[in-house]
Tab-separated table of C-alpha atoms in Angstrom:
chain	number	residue	atom	x	y	z
A	1427	MET	CA	119.900	107.858	97.300
A	1428	ARG	CA	120.738	109.052	100.813
A	1429	THR	CA	119.897	105.827	102.611
A	1430	THR	CA	122.767	104.275	104.535
A	1431	PHE	CA	122.352	101.407	106.950
A	1432	TRP	CA	124.223	100.582	110.134
A	1433	LEU	CA	123.601	96.904	110.752
A	1434	LEU	CA	123.363	96.125	114.447
A	1435	ALA	CA	124.238	92.483	114.993
A	1436	LEU	CA	123.805	91.991	118.714
A	1437	THR	CA	125.836	88.804	118.707
A	1438	PHE	CA	128.965	90.536	117.476
A	1439	ILE	CA	128.793	94.138	118.682
A	1440	SER	CA	129.665	94.644	122.311
A	1441	ARG	CA	128.196	97.247	124.619
A	1442	SER	CA	131.625	98.829	125.041
A	1443	THR	CA	131.795	99.443	121.296
A	1444	LEU	CA	128.440	101.198	121.345
A	1445	ALA	CA	129.069	103.158	124.511
A	1446	VAL	CA	130.892	105.848	122.571
A	1447	GLU	CA	127.991	106.217	120.180
A	1448	GLN	CA	125.276	108.824	120.691
A	1449	ASP	CA	122.737	106.023	120.572
A	1450	ALA	CA	124.125	103.712	123.234
A	1451	TRP	CA	120.541	103.649	124.582
A	1452	LEU	CA	119.557	101.936	121.348
A	1453	TYR	CA	121.724	98.963	122.258
A	1454	ASP	CA	119.765	98.521	125.475
A	1455	PHE	CA	116.466	98.749	123.630
A	1456	ALA	CA	117.615	96.306	120.943
A	1457	ALA	CA	118.983	93.838	123.491
A	1458	GLN	CA	115.799	93.925	125.574
A	1459	THR	CA	113.658	93.552	122.454
A	1460	GLN	CA	115.651	90.555	121.260
A	1461	ALA	CA	115.486	88.935	124.694
A	1462	GLN	CA	111.706	89.266	124.776
A	1463	ALA	CA	111.402	88.016	121.200
A	1464	GLN	CA	113.505	84.963	122.021
A	1465	ASN	CA	111.500	84.320	125.188
A	1466	HIS	CA	108.280	84.328	123.133
A	1467	ASN	CA	109.830	82.503	120.160
A	1468	ILE	CA	108.948	85.306	117.732
A	1469	PRO	CA	109.949	84.109	114.237
A	1470	GLY	CA	111.520	87.388	113.154
A	1471	TYR	CA	111.422	91.154	112.844
A	1472	ALA	CA	113.250	94.203	111.590
A	1473	PHE	CA	113.291	97.733	112.957
A	1474	VAL	CA	114.973	100.986	112.095
A	1475	LEU	CA	115.811	104.308	113.721
A	1476	VAL	CA	115.960	107.176	111.222
A	1477	ARG	CA	117.319	110.644	111.900
A	1478	LYS	CA	116.807	113.213	109.173
A	1479	GLY	CA	119.936	113.589	107.080
A	1480	GLN	CA	121.870	110.902	108.980
A	1481	PRO	CA	122.616	107.222	108.340
A	1482	ALA	CA	119.800	104.974	109.480
A	1483	LYS	CA	120.344	102.416	112.225
A	1484	LEU	CA	118.835	99.060	111.440
A	1485	VAL	CA	118.274	95.908	113.465
A	1486	THR	CA	117.137	92.553	112.096
A	1487	TYR	CA	116.350	89.346	113.950
A	1488	GLY	CA	115.223	85.823	113.122
A	1489	LYS	CA	114.207	84.154	109.895
A	1490	THR	CA	111.511	84.345	107.258
A	1491	GLU	CA	110.320	80.944	108.520
A	1492	ARG	CA	111.717	78.119	110.643
A	1493	LYS	CA	114.179	76.856	108.027
A	1494	GLY	CA	114.096	79.957	105.868
A	1495	GLN	CA	116.431	82.836	105.114
A	1496	LYS	CA	117.721	85.224	107.735
A	1497	ILE	CA	115.700	88.401	107.786
A	1498	ASP	CA	117.689	91.337	106.440
A	1499	ARG	CA	117.032	94.864	105.220
A	1500	ASN	CA	115.630	93.524	101.924
A	1501	THR	CA	113.111	91.078	103.435
A	1502	VAL	CA	109.549	92.042	102.503
A	1503	PHE	CA	106.640	92.035	104.987
A	1504	ARG	CA	102.962	92.924	104.767
A	1505	LEU	CA	102.236	96.387	106.183
A	1506	ALA	CA	98.521	95.771	106.840
A	1507	SER	CA	96.933	99.054	108.032
A	1508	VAL	CA	100.235	100.940	107.848
A	1509	SER	CA	99.163	101.014	104.182
A	1510	LYS	CA	96.740	103.786	105.174
A	1511	THR	CA	99.670	106.167	105.624
A	1512	PHE	CA	100.470	105.684	101.928
A	1513	ALA	CA	96.827	106.191	100.964
A	1514	GLY	CA	96.659	109.396	102.985
A	1515	VAL	CA	99.708	110.858	101.290
A	1516	LEU	CA	98.514	109.792	97.826
A	1517	MET	CA	95.085	111.357	98.334
A	1518	ALA	CA	96.652	114.544	99.712
A	1519	LYS	CA	98.829	114.773	96.605
A	1520	MET	CA	95.809	114.335	94.364
A	1521	VAL	CA	93.975	117.059	96.264
A	1522	GLU	CA	96.950	119.387	95.757
A	1523	GLN	CA	96.888	118.486	92.069
A	1524	SER	CA	93.194	119.470	91.988
A	1525	LEU	CA	92.202	115.962	90.870
A	1526	LEU	CA	90.011	115.541	93.929
A	1527	ASP	CA	88.859	117.601	96.894
A	1528	TRP	CA	88.522	116.604	100.530
A	1529	LYS	CA	84.894	117.744	100.278
A	1530	THR	CA	84.191	115.509	97.276
A	1531	PRO	CA	81.197	113.307	98.262
A	1532	LEU	CA	81.573	109.550	97.920
A	1533	LEU	CA	78.568	109.849	95.616
A	1534	GLU	CA	80.831	111.533	93.069
A	1535	ILE	CA	83.765	109.207	93.674
A	1536	VAL	CA	81.726	106.012	93.217
A	1537	PRO	CA	78.212	107.045	92.087
A	1538	GLU	CA	76.987	103.475	91.668
A	1539	TYR	CA	76.535	102.808	95.402
A	1540	GLY	CA	74.207	105.580	96.464
A	1541	PHE	CA	76.185	107.048	99.348
A	1542	ASN	CA	74.209	110.280	98.696
A	1543	ARG	CA	71.458	109.095	101.068
A	1544	LEU	CA	73.122	111.229	103.721
A	1545	GLU	CA	72.419	114.594	102.041
A	1546	PRO	CA	72.726	117.463	102.887
A	1547	ASN	CA	75.862	116.307	104.733
A	1548	PRO	CA	77.199	113.388	102.677
A	1549	ILE	CA	80.244	111.306	103.515
A	1550	THR	CA	83.215	112.854	101.740
A	1551	LEU	CA	86.740	111.852	100.805
A	1552	GLY	CA	87.913	113.773	103.864
A	1553	HIS	CA	85.614	111.786	106.131
A	1554	LEU	CA	86.850	108.531	104.621
A	1555	MET	CA	90.532	109.366	105.094
A	1556	SER	CA	90.073	110.811	108.591
A	1557	GLN	CA	88.076	107.793	109.817
A	1558	SER	CA	85.050	109.951	110.589
A	1559	SER	CA	82.454	108.500	108.225
A	1560	GLY	CA	80.045	107.867	111.104
A	1561	PHE	CA	79.546	104.183	110.270
A	1562	ILE	CA	79.907	101.615	113.044
A	1563	PRO	CA	83.661	100.928	113.574
A	1564	ASN	CA	85.149	98.238	111.344
A	1565	ALA	CA	81.879	97.965	109.450
A	1566	TYR	CA	81.725	94.743	107.426
A	1567	ASP	CA	85.274	93.620	108.114
A	1568	ASN	CA	83.512	90.295	108.684
A	1569	LEU	CA	82.313	90.338	105.068
A	1570	ILE	CA	85.853	91.034	103.855
A	1571	GLU	CA	87.079	88.019	105.830
A	1572	ALA	CA	84.160	85.955	104.497
A	1573	ASP	CA	85.499	86.699	101.012
A	1574	TYR	CA	82.562	88.771	99.779
A	1575	SER	CA	83.274	90.782	96.637
A	1576	LEU	CA	84.315	94.409	97.022
A	1577	LYS	CA	81.225	95.623	95.191
A	1578	ARG	CA	78.919	93.611	97.434
A	1579	VAL	CA	80.610	94.948	100.573
A	1580	LEU	CA	80.434	98.567	99.384
A	1581	GLY	CA	76.795	98.050	98.436
A	1582	GLN	CA	76.056	96.913	101.981
A	1583	LEU	CA	78.006	99.828	103.460
A	1584	ALA	CA	76.016	102.361	101.464
A	1585	LYS	CA	72.815	101.091	103.123
A	1586	LEU	CA	74.086	101.456	106.690
A	1587	GLU	CA	72.606	104.002	109.038
A	1588	PRO	CA	75.434	106.065	110.580
A	1589	LEU	CA	76.087	106.211	114.310
A	1590	CYS	CA	76.734	109.934	114.041
A	1591	GLU	CA	76.835	112.710	111.479
A	1592	PRO	CA	79.888	112.434	109.208
A	1593	GLY	CA	82.846	114.299	110.650
A	1594	LYS	CA	81.471	114.260	114.210
A	1595	CYS	CA	82.867	111.011	115.637
A	1596	TYR	CA	85.775	108.634	115.134
A	1597	THR	CA	84.731	105.354	113.500
A	1598	TYR	CA	87.694	103.344	112.177
A	1599	GLN	CA	87.100	101.581	108.840
A	1600	ASN	CA	88.775	99.166	106.438
A	1601	ALA	CA	86.059	98.179	103.979
A	1602	LEU	CA	85.124	101.768	103.180
A	1603	PHE	CA	88.586	102.278	101.687
A	1604	GLY	CA	87.406	100.014	98.878
A	1605	VAL	CA	85.771	103.175	97.507
A	1606	LEU	CA	89.223	104.262	96.335
A	1607	GLU	CA	89.852	100.939	94.603
A	1608	ASP	CA	86.645	101.375	92.599
A	1609	TYR	CA	87.352	105.052	91.920
A	1610	PHE	CA	90.612	104.274	90.133
A	1611	VAL	CA	89.007	101.427	88.190
A	1612	ASN	CA	86.364	103.917	87.024
A	1613	GLN	CA	89.226	106.167	85.924
A	1614	LYS	CA	90.577	103.323	83.728
A	1615	SER	CA	93.493	102.801	86.079
A	1616	SER	CA	94.105	101.075	89.419
A	1617	TYR	CA	95.060	102.141	92.901
A	1618	SER	CA	98.223	100.029	92.682
A	1619	ASP	CA	99.364	101.710	89.466
A	1620	VAL	CA	98.715	105.230	90.725
A	1621	LEU	CA	100.427	104.536	94.058
A	1622	ALA	CA	103.453	103.152	92.229
A	1623	LYS	CA	103.690	106.107	89.841
A	1624	GLN	CA	103.049	108.807	92.433
A	1625	ILE	CA	104.972	107.434	95.422
A	1626	ILE	CA	106.783	104.084	95.220
A	1627	GLN	CA	108.697	104.687	91.987
A	1628	PRO	CA	109.603	108.364	92.562
A	1629	LEU	CA	110.920	107.486	96.028
A	1630	LYS	CA	112.872	104.600	94.487
A	1631	MET	CA	111.662	102.116	97.044
A	1632	PRO	CA	113.477	98.938	95.994
A	1633	HIS	CA	111.042	96.339	97.316
A	1634	ALA	CA	107.713	98.073	98.000
A	1635	SER	CA	104.665	96.755	96.150
A	1636	THR	CA	100.979	95.984	96.479
A	1637	GLY	CA	99.143	92.688	96.380
A	1638	ARG	CA	99.709	89.071	97.347
A	1639	ALA	CA	101.412	88.053	94.109
A	1640	SER	CA	104.018	90.785	94.468
A	1641	LEU	CA	104.753	89.739	98.051
A	1642	GLU	CA	105.208	86.079	97.146
A	1643	GLN	CA	107.355	86.933	94.122
A	1644	SER	CA	109.811	88.882	96.270
A	1645	LYS	CA	113.328	87.437	96.419
A	1646	SER	CA	113.120	87.403	100.203
A	1647	TRP	CA	109.814	87.657	102.029
A	1648	ALA	CA	108.739	86.930	105.580
A	1649	LYS	CA	106.161	84.152	105.894
A	1650	PRO	CA	103.153	84.832	108.143
A	1651	HIS	CA	102.896	83.105	111.522
A	1652	ILE	CA	99.928	82.699	113.841
A	1653	ALA	CA	99.961	81.746	117.520
A	1654	ILE	CA	99.250	78.187	118.605
A	1655	THR	CA	100.053	78.913	122.237
A	1656	ARG	CA	101.509	81.943	124.009
A	1657	LYS	CA	105.035	81.006	122.912
A	1658	LYS	CA	104.482	78.738	119.936
A	1659	TRP	CA	103.921	79.823	116.338
A	1660	ARG	CA	102.791	78.112	113.158
A	1661	LYS	CA	103.422	79.276	109.627
A	1662	THR	CA	100.222	79.967	107.714
A	1663	SER	CA	99.263	80.964	104.195
A	1664	VAL	CA	99.032	84.561	103.037
A	1665	GLN	CA	95.424	85.716	103.148
A	1666	GLU	CA	94.113	87.462	100.050
A	1667	GLU	CA	90.994	89.196	101.372
A	1668	TYR	CA	92.398	92.475	102.708
A	1669	TYR	CA	94.651	92.854	99.677
A	1670	ARG	CA	91.479	93.668	97.712
A	1671	TYR	CA	91.263	96.836	99.804
A	1672	GLY	CA	94.697	98.120	98.870
A	1673	PRO	CA	94.345	101.650	100.325
A	1674	ALA	CA	93.451	100.089	103.685
A	1675	ALA	CA	95.864	97.159	103.859
A	1676	GLY	CA	97.483	96.313	100.535
A	1677	VAL	CA	101.101	97.496	100.677
A	1678	ASN	CA	104.193	95.305	101.105
A	1679	ALA	CA	107.587	96.687	102.107
A	1680	SER	CA	111.004	95.870	103.503
A	1681	ILE	CA	112.602	97.771	106.361
A	1682	GLU	CA	114.746	99.506	103.733
A	1683	ASP	CA	111.574	100.737	102.043
A	1684	MET	CA	110.236	101.919	105.391
A	1685	THR	CA	113.446	103.842	105.980
A	1686	ILE	CA	112.808	105.734	102.748
A	1687	TRP	CA	109.159	106.248	103.712
A	1688	ILE	CA	110.155	107.763	107.044
A	1689	ARG	CA	112.707	109.995	105.316
A	1690	ALA	CA	109.959	111.197	102.981
A	1691	MET	CA	107.748	112.025	105.971
A	1692	LEU	CA	110.668	113.876	107.565
A	1693	GLY	CA	110.859	116.083	104.484
A	1694	GLU	CA	113.868	114.597	102.703
A	1695	TYR	CA	112.002	114.074	99.414
A	1696	PRO	CA	109.994	117.300	98.965
A	1697	GLN	CA	109.705	116.786	95.222
A	1698	VAL	CA	107.692	113.611	95.903
A	1699	VAL	CA	106.094	114.364	99.279
A	1700	PRO	CA	105.900	118.163	99.732
A	1701	SER	CA	105.879	119.689	103.203
A	1702	SER	CA	102.312	120.854	102.573
A	1703	VAL	CA	101.210	117.234	102.104
A	1704	ILE	CA	102.965	116.142	105.289
A	1705	GLU	CA	101.277	118.956	107.200
A	1706	THR	CA	97.877	118.020	105.774
A	1707	VAL	CA	97.999	114.307	106.589
A	1708	THR	CA	99.334	114.885	110.119
A	1709	SER	CA	96.900	117.641	111.104
A	1710	PRO	CA	94.308	116.446	113.667
A	1711	GLN	CA	90.864	115.865	112.161
A	1712	ILE	CA	88.979	113.834	114.742
A	1713	LYS	CA	89.653	112.995	118.402
A	1714	THR	CA	90.339	109.319	119.170
A	1715	LYS	CA	89.724	108.923	122.885
A	1716	ARG	CA	89.948	105.136	122.845
A	1717	GLU	CA	93.630	105.387	121.877
A	1718	LEU	CA	94.322	106.933	125.271
A	1719	ARG	CA	93.425	103.579	126.829
A	1720	ARG	CA	95.867	101.532	124.749
A	1721	ARG	CA	97.777	99.026	126.824
A	1722	ASP	CA	101.521	99.809	126.879
A	1723	TRP	CA	100.801	103.329	125.567
A	1724	ARG	CA	98.287	104.787	128.005
A	1725	LYS	CA	100.851	105.958	130.559
A	1726	PHE	CA	102.514	108.062	127.841
A	1727	LEU	CA	99.609	109.461	125.825
A	1728	LYS	CA	98.076	112.789	126.806
A	1729	ASP	CA	95.953	113.254	123.660
A	1730	ALA	CA	95.180	111.405	120.425
A	1731	HIS	CA	93.613	112.259	117.058
A	1732	TYR	CA	93.349	110.855	113.545
A	1733	GLY	CA	94.573	112.897	110.593
A	1734	MET	CA	94.436	111.750	106.975
A	1735	GLY	CA	95.750	108.190	107.148
A	1736	TRP	CA	97.946	108.955	110.186
A	1737	ARG	CA	97.305	108.948	113.923
A	1738	ILE	CA	98.523	111.977	115.850
A	1739	TYR	CA	99.609	111.373	119.439
A	1740	ASP	CA	100.708	113.660	122.232
A	1741	PHE	CA	103.405	111.446	123.726
A	1742	LYS	CA	104.183	113.136	127.061
A	1743	GLY	CA	104.253	116.552	125.414
A	1744	ASN	CA	105.891	115.431	122.156
A	1745	LYS	CA	104.028	115.212	118.861
A	1746	LEU	CA	104.200	111.718	117.416
A	1747	ASN	CA	102.641	110.707	114.095
A	1748	TYR	CA	101.927	106.989	114.099
A	1749	HIS	CA	100.100	104.060	112.550
A	1750	GLY	CA	100.024	100.362	113.293
A	1751	GLY	CA	99.026	97.388	111.190
A	1752	TRP	CA	97.731	93.895	111.888
A	1753	VAL	CA	96.651	91.232	109.443
A	1754	GLN	CA	96.841	87.471	109.766
A	1755	GLY	CA	100.454	86.506	110.399
A	1756	TYR	CA	101.956	90.018	110.447
A	1757	ARG	CA	102.308	93.142	112.591
A	1758	ALA	CA	103.780	96.504	111.603
A	1759	ASP	CA	104.344	99.927	113.192
A	1760	VAL	CA	105.629	103.232	111.830
A	1761	ALA	CA	105.990	106.564	113.626
A	1762	PHE	CA	107.901	109.818	113.417
A	1763	ALA	CA	108.461	112.749	115.738
A	1764	PRO	CA	108.518	115.844	113.483
A	1765	ASP	CA	109.948	118.233	116.067
A	1766	GLN	CA	112.937	115.958	116.677
A	1767	ASN	CA	113.219	114.837	113.018
A	1768	VAL	CA	113.319	111.181	114.051
A	1769	GLY	CA	111.357	108.148	112.903
A	1770	PHE	CA	110.959	104.472	113.744
A	1771	ALA	CA	109.456	101.469	111.984
A	1772	MET	CA	109.115	97.842	112.982
A	1773	LEU	CA	107.970	94.895	110.865
A	1774	MET	CA	107.183	91.454	112.294
A	1775	ASN	CA	106.138	88.147	110.742
A	1776	ALA	CA	104.009	87.104	113.698
A	1777	GLU	CA	100.698	88.295	115.154
A	1778	SER	CA	102.298	89.290	118.431
A	1779	ASN	CA	101.044	92.092	120.661
A	1780	LEU	CA	104.635	92.525	121.796
A	1781	ILE	CA	105.005	95.071	119.009
A	1782	ASN	CA	102.807	97.450	121.002
A	1783	SER	CA	105.219	97.279	123.906
A	1784	PHE	CA	108.294	97.477	121.679
A	1785	THR	CA	107.196	100.652	119.903
A	1786	ALA	CA	106.021	102.403	123.070
A	1787	LYS	CA	109.279	101.516	124.834
A	1788	PHE	CA	111.309	102.730	121.877
A	1789	TRP	CA	109.749	106.181	122.054
A	1790	GLU	CA	109.984	106.263	125.830
A	1791	ALA	CA	113.709	105.525	125.588
A	1792	PHE	CA	114.284	107.925	122.709
A	1793	PHE	CA	112.552	110.910	124.303
A	1794	LYS	CA	114.276	110.241	127.632
A	1795	HIS	CA	117.671	110.209	125.915
A	1796	HIS	CA	116.839	113.196	123.716
A	1797	ASN	CA	115.619	115.319	126.618
A	1798	ALA	CA	118.641	114.404	128.729
A	1799	THR	CA	120.951	115.333	125.867
A	1800	GLN	CA	119.178	118.656	125.351
A	1801	SER	CA	119.399	119.460	129.066
A	1802	ALA	CA	123.112	118.619	129.121
A	1803	GLN	CA	123.760	120.872	126.141
A	1804	ILE	CA	121.864	123.756	127.745
A	1805	ALA	CA	123.782	123.274	130.998
A	1806	LYS	CA	127.046	123.270	129.075
A	1807	GLN	CA	126.132	126.507	127.322
A	1808	VAL	CA	125.133	128.145	130.598
A	1809	GLY	CA	128.388	126.961	132.157
A	1810	LYS	CA	130.366	128.789	129.517
């Protein structure tokens, strides 16, 4: 497996050592990130820079809990809504295999709920995956958190009147992804099993899994932490509710697993994730204007859309495919710039909004360095 890690231990690697490296800028980013994390007492995190075909550069910080293990490349975190990137790729593969179609109505996927009330323009698989169902945003997330059964939540969803015609407006959902859980049960299988067989196992992800039990059975896993004050955190228990909606928020992974995932999205595993699938899931489907107002991102974003389980940003003229995740006690981000063949992921065992700043600053620093390097190379060629 072509996955090599360069462990950046800030305590032991001096700036002078890194200055000769092409990614000296990464030292500055890592140092600033660690300083902010220490200032806010963040329990721990891991992040990785991946360049296609090159060794990955990995940074870890902190512990799984106050008196726990040091976080390393094998430490498992919850991905929360970053799980949707896996669901998008899995569904795109199934469409290519002619097992489903983007135009398949939810009526056919889970006929028991009566989603066909919206004929002649029913909600389809494509609408579900592109977050354009038309239902009020985050419909019945409150019922998920109140521990209602999946079937009861889907039954309530099917009765909702849409805000707009399916496919016409962006309306982010979690509960609606439960349709896929029920679909695989109806097929005498499970979403977890199909995801493992189609993606996790073929990619040889060493620690990736789905479900609470799998997380807690991991040899090393990061415990969730919630804020007591702005700079004080308390360990909490792992919440089960969103795990029941695996396609929306059910995947667990280490930073090593995320390195492999990014490599797959950069085209390094075409036998598992073909280029056609990558193109499908990262093609804009619906405009997401509210993303342009994101704090820490808004000064960089010129346009924003949702694809099939991935967000598509115009980051100051550069295409960036992205998704974030947030569930009690955890934050996660993943993104890749296809034109530069570079990706980034960050996993954190605290509900800190600092991750928004960290990821935006990473891409700001990367593109600045990349553009400067490109300009220098052009100038050198002209000089010859």
